[in-house]
Short mmCIF file of C-alpha atoms in Angstrom, two decimals:
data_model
loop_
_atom_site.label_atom_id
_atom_site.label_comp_id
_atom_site.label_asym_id
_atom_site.label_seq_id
_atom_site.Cartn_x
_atom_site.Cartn_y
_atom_site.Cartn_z
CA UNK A 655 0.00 0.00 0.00
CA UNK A 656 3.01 2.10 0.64
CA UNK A 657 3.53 1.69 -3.25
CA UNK A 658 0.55 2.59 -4.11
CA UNK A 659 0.60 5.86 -1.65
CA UNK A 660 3.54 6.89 -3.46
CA UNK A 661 2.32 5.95 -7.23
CA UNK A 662 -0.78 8.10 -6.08
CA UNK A 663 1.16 10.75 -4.53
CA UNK A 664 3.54 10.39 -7.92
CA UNK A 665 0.63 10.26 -9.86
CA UNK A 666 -0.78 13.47 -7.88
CA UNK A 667 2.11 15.43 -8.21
CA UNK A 668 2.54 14.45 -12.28
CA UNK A 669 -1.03 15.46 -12.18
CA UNK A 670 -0.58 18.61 -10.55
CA UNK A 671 2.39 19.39 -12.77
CA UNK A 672 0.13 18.68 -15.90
CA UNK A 673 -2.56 20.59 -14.48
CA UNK A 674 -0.41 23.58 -13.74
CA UNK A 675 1.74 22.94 -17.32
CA UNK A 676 -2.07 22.67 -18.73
CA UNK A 677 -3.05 26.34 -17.08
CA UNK A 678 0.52 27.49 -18.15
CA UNK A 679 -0.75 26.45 -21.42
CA UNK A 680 -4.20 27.71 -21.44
CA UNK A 681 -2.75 30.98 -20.09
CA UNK A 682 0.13 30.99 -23.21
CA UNK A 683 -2.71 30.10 -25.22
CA UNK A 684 -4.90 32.90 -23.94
CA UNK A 685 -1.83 35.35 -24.51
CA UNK A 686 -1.66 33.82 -28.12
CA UNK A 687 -5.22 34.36 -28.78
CA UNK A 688 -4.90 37.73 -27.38
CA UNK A 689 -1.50 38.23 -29.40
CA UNK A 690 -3.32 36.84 -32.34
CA UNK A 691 -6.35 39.39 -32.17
CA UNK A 692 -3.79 42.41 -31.55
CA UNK A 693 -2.24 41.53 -34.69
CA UNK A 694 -5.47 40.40 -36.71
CA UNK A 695 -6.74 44.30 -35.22
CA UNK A 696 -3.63 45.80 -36.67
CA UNK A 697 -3.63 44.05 -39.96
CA UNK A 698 -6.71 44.99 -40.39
CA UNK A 699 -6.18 48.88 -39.25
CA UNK A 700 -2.79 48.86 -41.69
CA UNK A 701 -5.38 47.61 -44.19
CA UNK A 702 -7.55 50.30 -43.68
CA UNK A 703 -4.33 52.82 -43.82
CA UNK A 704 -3.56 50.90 -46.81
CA UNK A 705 -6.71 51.43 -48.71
CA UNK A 706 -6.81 55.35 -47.18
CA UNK A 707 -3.25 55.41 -49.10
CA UNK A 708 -4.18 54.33 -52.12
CA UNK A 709 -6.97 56.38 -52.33
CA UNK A 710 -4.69 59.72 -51.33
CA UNK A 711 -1.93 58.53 -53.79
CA UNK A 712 -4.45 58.21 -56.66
CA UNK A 713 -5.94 61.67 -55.63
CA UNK A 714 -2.47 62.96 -55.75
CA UNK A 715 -1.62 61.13 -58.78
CA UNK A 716 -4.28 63.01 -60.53
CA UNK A 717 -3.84 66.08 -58.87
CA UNK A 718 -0.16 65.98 -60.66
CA UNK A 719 -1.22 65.07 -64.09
CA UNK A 720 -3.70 67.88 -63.51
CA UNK A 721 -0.82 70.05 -62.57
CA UNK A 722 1.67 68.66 -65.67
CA UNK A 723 -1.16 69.60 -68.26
CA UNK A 724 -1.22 72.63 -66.34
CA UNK A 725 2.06 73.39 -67.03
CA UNK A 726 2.32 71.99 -70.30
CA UNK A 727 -0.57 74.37 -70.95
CA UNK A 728 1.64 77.17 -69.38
CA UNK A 729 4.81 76.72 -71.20
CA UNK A 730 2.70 76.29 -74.43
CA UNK A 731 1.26 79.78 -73.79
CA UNK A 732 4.44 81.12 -72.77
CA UNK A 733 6.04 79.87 -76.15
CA UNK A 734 3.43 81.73 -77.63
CA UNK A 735 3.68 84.80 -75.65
CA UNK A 736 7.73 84.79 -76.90
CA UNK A 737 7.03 84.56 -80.48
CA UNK A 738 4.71 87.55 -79.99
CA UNK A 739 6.64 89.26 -78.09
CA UNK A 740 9.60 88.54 -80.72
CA UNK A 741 7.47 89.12 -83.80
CA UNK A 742 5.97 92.04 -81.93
CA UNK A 743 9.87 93.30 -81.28
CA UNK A 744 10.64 92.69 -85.49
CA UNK A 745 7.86 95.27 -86.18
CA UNK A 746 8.96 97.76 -83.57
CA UNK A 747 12.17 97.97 -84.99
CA UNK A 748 10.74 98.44 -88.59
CA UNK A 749 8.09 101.04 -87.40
CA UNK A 750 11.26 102.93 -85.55
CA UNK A 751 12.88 102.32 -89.11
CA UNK A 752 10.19 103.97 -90.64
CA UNK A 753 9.84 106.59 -87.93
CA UNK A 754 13.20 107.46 -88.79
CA UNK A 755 12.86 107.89 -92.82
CA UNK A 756 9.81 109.69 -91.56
CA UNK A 757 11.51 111.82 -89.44
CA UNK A 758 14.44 112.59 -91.69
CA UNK A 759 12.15 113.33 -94.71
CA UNK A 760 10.02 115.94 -92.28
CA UNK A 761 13.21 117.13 -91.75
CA UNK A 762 13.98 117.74 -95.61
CA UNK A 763 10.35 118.97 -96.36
CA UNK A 764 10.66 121.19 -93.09
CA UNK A 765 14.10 122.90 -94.66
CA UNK A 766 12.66 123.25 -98.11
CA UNK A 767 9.38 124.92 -96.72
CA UNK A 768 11.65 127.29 -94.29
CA UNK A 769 13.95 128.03 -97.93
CA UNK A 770 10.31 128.18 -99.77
CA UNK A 771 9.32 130.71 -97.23
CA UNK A 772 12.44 132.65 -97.61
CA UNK A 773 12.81 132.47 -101.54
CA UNK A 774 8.58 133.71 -101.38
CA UNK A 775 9.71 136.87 -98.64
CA UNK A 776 12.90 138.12 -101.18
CA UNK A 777 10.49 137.68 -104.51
CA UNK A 778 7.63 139.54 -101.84
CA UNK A 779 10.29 142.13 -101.32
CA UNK A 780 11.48 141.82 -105.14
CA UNK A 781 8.14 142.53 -105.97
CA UNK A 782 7.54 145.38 -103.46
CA UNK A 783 10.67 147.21 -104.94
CA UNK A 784 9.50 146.65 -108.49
CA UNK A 785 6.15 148.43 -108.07
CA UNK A 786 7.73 150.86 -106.53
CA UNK A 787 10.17 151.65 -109.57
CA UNK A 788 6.88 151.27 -111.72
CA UNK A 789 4.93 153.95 -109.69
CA UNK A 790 8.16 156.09 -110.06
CA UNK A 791 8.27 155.25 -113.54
CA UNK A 792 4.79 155.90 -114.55
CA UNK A 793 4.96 159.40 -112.48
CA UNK A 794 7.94 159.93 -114.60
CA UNK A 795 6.25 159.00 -117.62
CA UNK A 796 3.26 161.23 -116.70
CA UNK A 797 5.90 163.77 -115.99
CA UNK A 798 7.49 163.48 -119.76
CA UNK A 799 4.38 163.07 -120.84
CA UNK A 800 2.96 166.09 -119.95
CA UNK A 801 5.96 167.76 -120.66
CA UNK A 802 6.08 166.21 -124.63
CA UNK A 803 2.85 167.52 -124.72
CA UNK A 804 3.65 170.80 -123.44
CA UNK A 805 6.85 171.11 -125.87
CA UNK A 806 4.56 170.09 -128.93
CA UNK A 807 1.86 172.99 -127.89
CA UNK A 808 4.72 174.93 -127.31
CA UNK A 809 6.06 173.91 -131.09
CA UNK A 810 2.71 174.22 -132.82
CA UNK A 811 2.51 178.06 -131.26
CA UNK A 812 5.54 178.76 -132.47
#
């Protein structure tokens, strides 16, 4: 009976030892499950973040492309804006060109009209001087005139 005492109390303690490795285990177990679920919770949370990333990075995919035609659109117009602005530039300098011929035959028709007006005041004067002479003249002719006339009555009396 001893035996048996000591198988039971063997038996007892391997029982208690399984017992307490079996709550060792059921509390590993728990801490698994629990381990498990944190992770399950965060893979599902990171695939949340996942899908809220994918949707950002397509809306700021397309928000780039929108801002690439944008500034495709830009240096398009500012390609634009430099040909018209050179073209623009070309007929500046030939309006200045022309401005200048302008200019220089204003000049030319200015000096001719001051040696027009200048030429007209000397023939003015010219002509001033010569009716003059003629009023002289024609006072002188009266003059002789009169006096031929006089001489012939003067002739015929005699």
């Amino acid at each position: 009976m001893q035996a048996m005492k000591v198988e039971k109390d063997n038996a007892m303690d391997r029982s208690d030892v399984c017992e307490q490795a079996a709550k060792d285990a059921k509390v590993r177990a728990s801490k698994a499950e629990e381990e498990v679920a944190e992770l399950v919770k965060k893979a599902q949370q990171l695939e949340v973040e996942l899908d809220k990333t994918q949707e950002e990075l397509l809306t700021t995919t397309e928000k780039l492309k929108d801002k690439e035609n944008a500034l495709s659109a830009a240096e398009l117009e500012v390609n634009a804006l430099n040909r018209r602005v050179q073209n623009i530039e070309g007929d500046l300098e030939t309006c200045e060109d022309k401005l200048l011929l302008a200019t220089q035959k204003l000049d030319k028709a200015a000096t001719a009209a001051d040696d027009s007006d200048r030429m007209r005041k000397v023939l003015e004067s010219r002509a001033i001087g010569d009716e003059d002479r003629m009023g002289k003249l024609e006072e002188e002719l009266k003059g002789a005139r009169t006096q031929a006339e006089d001489a012939d009555k003067k002739y015929d009396e005699v």
